[in-house]
Amino acid sequence: MRREFFKNIIFVTTTLIIAVLSVILPGVILDYLNRQEVSDLRDVPAEYYAGPSESVILNSSRQLSDLENLHLVTGIWESEVTTVNPSSCRLTDVDARTLASMRMSNLYNKEIYPVDLSSDVNQWYAWDATAYRAIDTTFRTYAANFWRITFYKYDHTEKHTIIMTETGAIVYAHAEMSEGGKLDSFLPNTDRIGYLLLIDRESRKYLTEILGDQTHYTLVEGTKRLIDKDMSDEDLKEFDVNAASHYTPISEDFTPDSGVMIYDDDDSVNFNVYIQKDDKNYTVIVEP
């Protein structure tokens, strides 16, 4: 009888313990797991980070001035350069080619470039254009698109490669001639070298017709004064091929023959222009 009594007590006690644990234990376990998840800090996988959308980048970039575009392309404002779909650009490839030919015609008239690539002449040239984007590496929100336009003469005796921002600044121009002649007597007018960055009125008018008055222009011929100063031999040694290769197809063995510093009175513009010329090649590069 006593044995049966103890059995019943053990049975009832065990049942009560199981019942209590079944009610309390799940809550205790959930609370423990919740505390672990809250207190345990882990790195979020990169795929969970959503960068700015294309529309955000385009809207932010429209607020940039022509000088800020130039700073992004040349790396003064730290940037990363990649190719970009032309549909993400403000200009079409035809627009870019037309603008480049207008700008280079202006530079030819100012004795900065040896060949006229204007629309009156370039029916003799085939061409292609590739779009690039320089996007800031800090916020990845501001971007400046620029174009590499190449003109090929019909008889393959000339090739001209131009790197141009979408606001018309020329940061690289290279003439390659398979035959001597045009370059023999050509000497660039370094007193006018700042016009590489100053957009002429006809080119600006063309851009306004395409884009409207969306861009704040500070580098305009006739309204912006740039100072040109020839470099010394010591200044030429400061040429940084790695900086130029950020946005140009320059080769590692490029060595400039001469150079010009271009700047303005308030120091908002401060660039170096490097020039190399032989009997079949002519190169001009703008570098910060």
Short mmCIF file of C-alpha atoms in Angstrom, two decimals:
data_model
loop_
_atom_site.label_atom_id
_atom_site.label_comp_id
_atom_site.label_asym_id
_atom_site.label_seq_id
_atom_site.Cartn_x
_atom_site.Cartn_y
_atom_site.Cartn_z
CA MET A 1 0.00 0.00 0.00
CA ARG A 2 2.79 2.36 0.98
CA ARG A 3 4.64 1.44 -2.21
CA GLU A 4 1.58 2.35 -4.30
CA PHE A 5 1.34 5.67 -2.45
CA PHE A 6 4.95 6.61 -3.30
CA LYS A 7 4.43 5.57 -6.89
CA ASN A 8 1.45 7.90 -7.15
CA ILE A 9 3.44 10.75 -5.60
CA ILE A 10 6.31 10.21 -8.03
CA PHE A 11 3.89 10.01 -10.95
CA VAL A 12 2.03 13.18 -9.97
CA THR A 13 5.29 15.07 -9.28
CA THR A 14 6.79 14.03 -12.61
CA THR A 15 3.63 15.01 -14.42
CA LEU A 16 3.62 18.43 -12.73
CA ILE A 17 7.31 18.99 -13.55
CA ILE A 18 6.76 18.07 -17.21
CA ALA A 19 3.70 20.31 -17.39
CA VAL A 20 5.56 23.25 -15.85
CA LEU A 21 8.59 22.74 -18.09
CA SER A 22 6.43 22.47 -21.19
CA VAL A 23 4.95 25.86 -20.36
CA ILE A 24 8.11 27.68 -19.21
CA LEU A 25 10.95 26.09 -21.19
CA PRO A 26 9.93 27.28 -24.72
CA GLY A 27 9.78 30.86 -23.47
CA VAL A 28 13.18 30.55 -21.79
CA ILE A 29 14.73 29.12 -24.98
CA LEU A 30 13.18 31.82 -27.19
CA ASP A 31 14.39 34.54 -24.83
CA TYR A 32 17.91 33.09 -24.89
CA LEU A 33 17.98 32.88 -28.68
CA ASN A 34 16.61 36.42 -29.00
CA ARG A 35 19.34 37.76 -26.72
CA GLN A 36 21.97 35.92 -28.75
CA GLU A 37 20.72 37.40 -32.03
CA VAL A 38 20.56 40.92 -30.62
CA SER A 39 23.97 40.87 -28.97
CA ASP A 40 25.80 38.98 -31.73
CA LEU A 41 27.03 41.51 -34.33
CA ARG A 42 27.90 40.09 -37.72
CA ASP A 43 28.96 41.54 -41.09
CA VAL A 44 26.11 41.92 -43.51
CA PRO A 45 26.82 40.22 -46.85
CA ALA A 46 27.65 42.69 -49.62
CA GLU A 47 24.64 41.65 -51.69
CA TYR A 48 22.34 43.08 -49.01
CA TYR A 49 23.67 46.58 -49.62
CA ALA A 50 21.69 48.34 -52.32
CA GLY A 51 23.66 51.13 -54.02
CA PRO A 52 22.01 54.24 -55.42
CA SER A 53 19.64 53.57 -58.28
CA GLU A 54 20.40 54.75 -61.78
CA SER A 55 17.74 57.45 -61.49
CA VAL A 56 19.34 58.78 -58.29
CA ILE A 57 22.77 58.89 -59.97
CA LEU A 58 21.37 60.68 -63.04
CA ASN A 59 19.46 63.26 -60.98
CA SER A 60 22.43 63.95 -58.71
CA SER A 61 24.83 64.20 -61.62
CA ARG A 62 22.71 66.81 -63.42
CA GLN A 63 23.48 69.17 -60.54
CA LEU A 64 27.22 69.09 -61.29
CA SER A 65 28.86 72.02 -63.07
CA ASP A 66 31.15 71.54 -66.06
CA LEU A 67 34.18 72.02 -63.75
CA GLU A 68 32.89 69.40 -61.29
CA ASN A 69 32.44 66.99 -64.20
CA LEU A 70 36.04 67.66 -65.16
CA HIS A 71 37.20 67.03 -61.59
CA LEU A 72 35.46 63.64 -61.55
CA VAL A 73 36.85 62.55 -64.92
CA THR A 74 40.45 63.56 -64.17
CA GLY A 75 40.42 62.12 -60.64
CA ILE A 76 40.70 65.35 -58.65
CA TRP A 77 37.47 64.17 -57.08
CA GLU A 78 38.40 60.52 -56.42
CA SER A 79 36.51 58.39 -58.89
CA GLU A 80 36.29 54.99 -60.52
CA VAL A 81 36.11 54.78 -64.32
CA THR A 82 34.12 52.11 -66.17
CA THR A 83 32.47 51.79 -69.55
CA VAL A 84 28.78 52.68 -69.51
CA ASN A 85 25.80 51.98 -71.72
CA PRO A 86 25.21 55.03 -73.97
CA SER A 87 21.55 54.97 -72.91
CA SER A 88 22.72 56.20 -69.49
CA CYS A 89 24.46 59.21 -71.04
CA ARG A 90 23.04 62.64 -71.73
CA LEU A 91 24.52 62.60 -75.23
CA THR A 92 24.07 59.96 -77.91
CA ASP A 93 27.12 58.67 -79.75
CA VAL A 94 26.16 60.86 -82.73
CA ASP A 95 25.86 63.89 -80.44
CA ALA A 96 29.29 63.12 -78.97
CA ARG A 97 30.87 62.76 -82.41
CA THR A 98 29.32 66.02 -83.60
CA LEU A 99 30.40 67.90 -80.49
CA ALA A 100 33.94 66.46 -80.72
CA SER A 101 34.29 67.53 -84.35
CA MET A 102 33.09 71.05 -83.48
CA ARG A 103 35.49 71.31 -80.55
CA MET A 104 38.44 70.01 -82.54
CA SER A 105 37.67 72.41 -85.39
CA ASN A 106 37.81 75.25 -82.86
CA LEU A 107 41.15 73.96 -81.52
CA TYR A 108 42.47 73.66 -85.09
CA ASN A 109 41.59 77.33 -85.72
CA LYS A 110 43.40 78.26 -82.51
CA GLU A 111 46.50 76.30 -83.63
CA ILE A 112 46.27 73.76 -80.81
CA TYR A 113 45.49 70.73 -83.00
CA PRO A 114 47.04 70.00 -86.42
CA VAL A 115 43.95 68.70 -88.27
CA ASP A 116 40.44 70.09 -88.80
CA LEU A 117 37.83 67.46 -87.86
CA SER A 118 34.80 69.68 -88.50
CA SER A 119 31.62 68.44 -90.14
CA ASP A 120 32.67 70.16 -93.38
CA VAL A 121 35.71 67.91 -93.55
CA ASN A 122 34.95 64.73 -91.63
CA GLN A 123 32.87 63.12 -94.38
CA TRP A 124 36.31 61.78 -95.25
CA TYR A 125 36.44 60.07 -91.84
CA ALA A 126 34.79 56.99 -90.39
CA TRP A 127 34.34 57.12 -86.63
CA ASP A 128 33.36 55.21 -83.50
CA ALA A 129 32.51 56.32 -79.98
CA THR A 130 32.66 54.62 -76.58
CA ALA A 131 31.01 56.00 -73.46
CA TYR A 132 32.64 55.93 -70.02
CA ARG A 133 31.53 56.89 -66.53
CA ALA A 134 33.60 58.33 -63.69
CA ILE A 135 31.65 57.77 -60.46
CA ASP A 136 32.72 59.10 -57.08
CA THR A 137 34.11 56.40 -54.80
CA THR A 138 32.80 57.95 -51.57
CA PHE A 139 29.03 58.00 -52.07
CA ARG A 140 28.79 56.39 -55.53
CA THR A 141 26.07 58.92 -56.26
CA TYR A 142 27.74 61.54 -58.47
CA ALA A 143 28.91 60.55 -61.93
CA ALA A 144 30.40 62.28 -64.95
CA ASN A 145 30.07 60.59 -68.32
CA PHE A 146 32.71 61.15 -70.96
CA TRP A 147 33.42 59.86 -74.45
CA ARG A 148 36.29 58.39 -76.40
CA ILE A 149 35.73 59.26 -80.05
CA THR A 150 38.04 57.97 -82.77
CA PHE A 151 38.11 59.31 -86.33
CA TYR A 152 39.67 57.22 -89.13
CA LYS A 153 40.53 58.76 -92.48
CA TYR A 154 39.11 56.88 -95.46
CA ASP A 155 42.54 55.89 -96.79
CA HIS A 156 43.79 54.81 -93.33
CA THR A 157 46.54 57.39 -93.30
CA GLU A 158 45.20 59.19 -90.23
CA LYS A 159 43.69 58.23 -86.89
CA HIS A 160 42.51 60.76 -84.31
CA THR A 161 41.49 59.80 -80.77
CA ILE A 162 39.67 62.33 -78.61
CA ILE A 163 38.65 62.06 -74.94
CA MET A 164 35.92 64.59 -74.16
CA THR A 165 33.59 65.27 -71.25
CA GLU A 166 29.90 65.64 -71.97
CA THR A 167 30.30 69.36 -71.32
CA GLY A 168 32.87 69.70 -74.11
CA ALA A 169 36.22 69.79 -72.29
CA ILE A 170 38.99 68.00 -74.22
CA VAL A 171 41.27 66.11 -71.82
CA TYR A 172 43.14 64.03 -74.41
CA ALA A 173 43.77 64.32 -78.13
CA HIS A 174 46.07 62.14 -80.23
CA ALA A 175 46.82 62.42 -83.93
CA GLU A 176 48.50 59.43 -85.57
CA MET A 177 49.74 59.83 -89.13
CA SER A 178 51.09 57.00 -91.23
CA GLU A 179 52.68 59.55 -93.55
CA GLY A 180 54.73 62.58 -92.59
CA GLY A 181 53.83 66.05 -93.73
CA LYS A 182 51.06 67.63 -91.68
CA LEU A 183 53.02 67.43 -88.45
CA ASP A 184 56.40 68.53 -89.80
CA SER A 185 55.64 72.23 -89.71
CA PHE A 186 52.98 72.18 -86.98
CA LEU A 187 53.82 73.85 -83.66
CA PRO A 188 51.03 74.13 -81.07
CA ASN A 189 50.24 77.63 -79.89
CA THR A 190 50.79 77.09 -76.17
CA ASP A 191 49.53 80.60 -75.39
CA ARG A 192 46.06 79.31 -76.24
CA ILE A 193 46.27 75.85 -74.70
CA GLY A 194 43.59 76.69 -72.10
CA TYR A 195 40.98 76.50 -74.87
CA LEU A 196 41.12 72.72 -74.46
CA LEU A 197 38.91 73.27 -71.40
CA LEU A 198 37.01 76.41 -72.45
CA ILE A 199 34.00 75.52 -74.54
CA ASP A 200 33.43 77.81 -77.51
CA ARG A 201 30.10 79.52 -78.04
CA GLU A 202 29.03 77.43 -81.04
CA SER A 203 29.66 74.18 -79.16
CA ARG A 204 27.82 75.45 -76.11
CA LYS A 205 24.89 76.50 -78.30
CA TYR A 206 24.80 72.98 -79.74
CA LEU A 207 24.80 71.45 -76.23
CA THR A 208 22.02 73.77 -75.09
CA GLU A 209 19.88 72.71 -78.04
CA ILE A 210 20.29 69.08 -76.99
CA LEU A 211 20.27 69.30 -73.19
CA GLY A 212 18.60 72.61 -72.44
CA ASP A 213 20.01 74.83 -69.71
CA GLN A 214 20.54 71.98 -67.25
CA THR A 215 24.29 72.40 -66.83
CA HIS A 216 26.01 75.21 -64.95
CA TYR A 217 28.85 76.31 -67.23
CA THR A 218 31.87 78.01 -65.69
CA LEU A 219 34.43 77.17 -68.41
CA VAL A 220 33.18 79.23 -71.34
CA GLU A 221 35.30 81.00 -73.94
CA GLY A 222 35.02 84.76 -73.55
CA THR A 223 33.75 84.68 -69.97
CA LYS A 224 36.46 82.68 -68.19
CA ARG A 225 40.08 83.85 -68.18
CA LEU A 226 42.74 81.16 -67.89
CA ILE A 227 46.42 81.88 -67.39
CA ASP A 228 48.97 79.87 -69.39
CA LYS A 229 52.50 79.35 -68.10
CA ASP A 230 55.17 77.25 -69.79
CA MET A 231 56.65 74.48 -67.68
CA SER A 232 60.29 74.19 -66.79
CA ASP A 233 62.23 70.96 -67.27
CA GLU A 234 61.75 70.25 -63.57
CA ASP A 235 57.99 70.71 -63.91
CA LEU A 236 57.91 68.24 -66.80
CA LYS A 237 59.39 65.55 -64.57
CA GLU A 238 56.26 65.67 -62.42
CA PHE A 239 54.16 64.10 -65.18
CA ASP A 240 52.33 61.11 -63.67
CA VAL A 241 51.51 58.51 -66.29
CA ASN A 242 49.41 56.57 -63.75
CA ALA A 243 47.16 59.56 -63.13
CA ALA A 244 46.67 60.11 -66.86
CA SER A 245 45.95 56.41 -67.50
CA HIS A 246 42.91 56.75 -65.21
CA TYR A 247 40.94 58.26 -68.09
CA THR A 248 43.17 58.12 -71.21
CA PRO A 249 44.72 55.30 -73.29
CA ILE A 250 48.20 56.67 -72.63
CA SER A 251 51.11 54.22 -72.75
CA GLU A 252 53.57 53.81 -69.89
CA ASP A 253 56.51 55.03 -72.00
CA PHE A 254 54.89 58.41 -72.76
CA THR A 255 57.38 61.22 -72.13
CA PRO A 256 56.22 64.80 -72.76
CA ASP A 257 58.37 67.20 -74.78
CA SER A 258 56.78 70.31 -73.31
CA GLY A 259 54.06 71.37 -70.94
CA VAL A 260 51.87 74.28 -69.90
CA MET A 261 50.28 75.09 -66.55
CA ILE A 262 46.75 76.50 -66.85
CA TYR A 263 45.00 78.13 -63.92
CA ASP A 264 42.75 81.04 -63.00
CA ASP A 265 42.91 83.88 -60.50
CA ASP A 266 40.80 82.19 -57.81
CA ASP A 267 42.56 78.80 -58.16
CA SER A 268 39.33 76.95 -59.01
CA VAL A 269 41.05 75.75 -62.20
CA ASN A 270 44.50 74.23 -61.87
CA PHE A 271 45.65 71.76 -64.52
CA ASN A 272 48.81 70.76 -66.36
CA VAL A 273 48.82 70.16 -70.10
CA TYR A 274 51.53 67.87 -71.47
CA ILE A 275 52.49 67.73 -75.15
CA GLN A 276 54.46 65.20 -77.17
CA LYS A 277 55.17 65.49 -80.89
CA ASP A 278 57.23 63.73 -83.53
CA ASP A 279 56.91 63.54 -87.31
CA LYS A 280 53.95 61.11 -87.22
CA ASN A 281 52.32 61.56 -83.79
CA TYR A 282 50.96 64.41 -81.77
CA THR A 283 49.54 64.02 -78.26
CA VAL A 284 48.13 66.50 -75.78
CA ILE A 285 46.97 65.46 -72.29
CA VAL A 286 45.26 67.43 -69.54
CA GLU A 287 46.22 66.26 -66.06
CA PRO A 288 45.41 67.66 -62.60
#
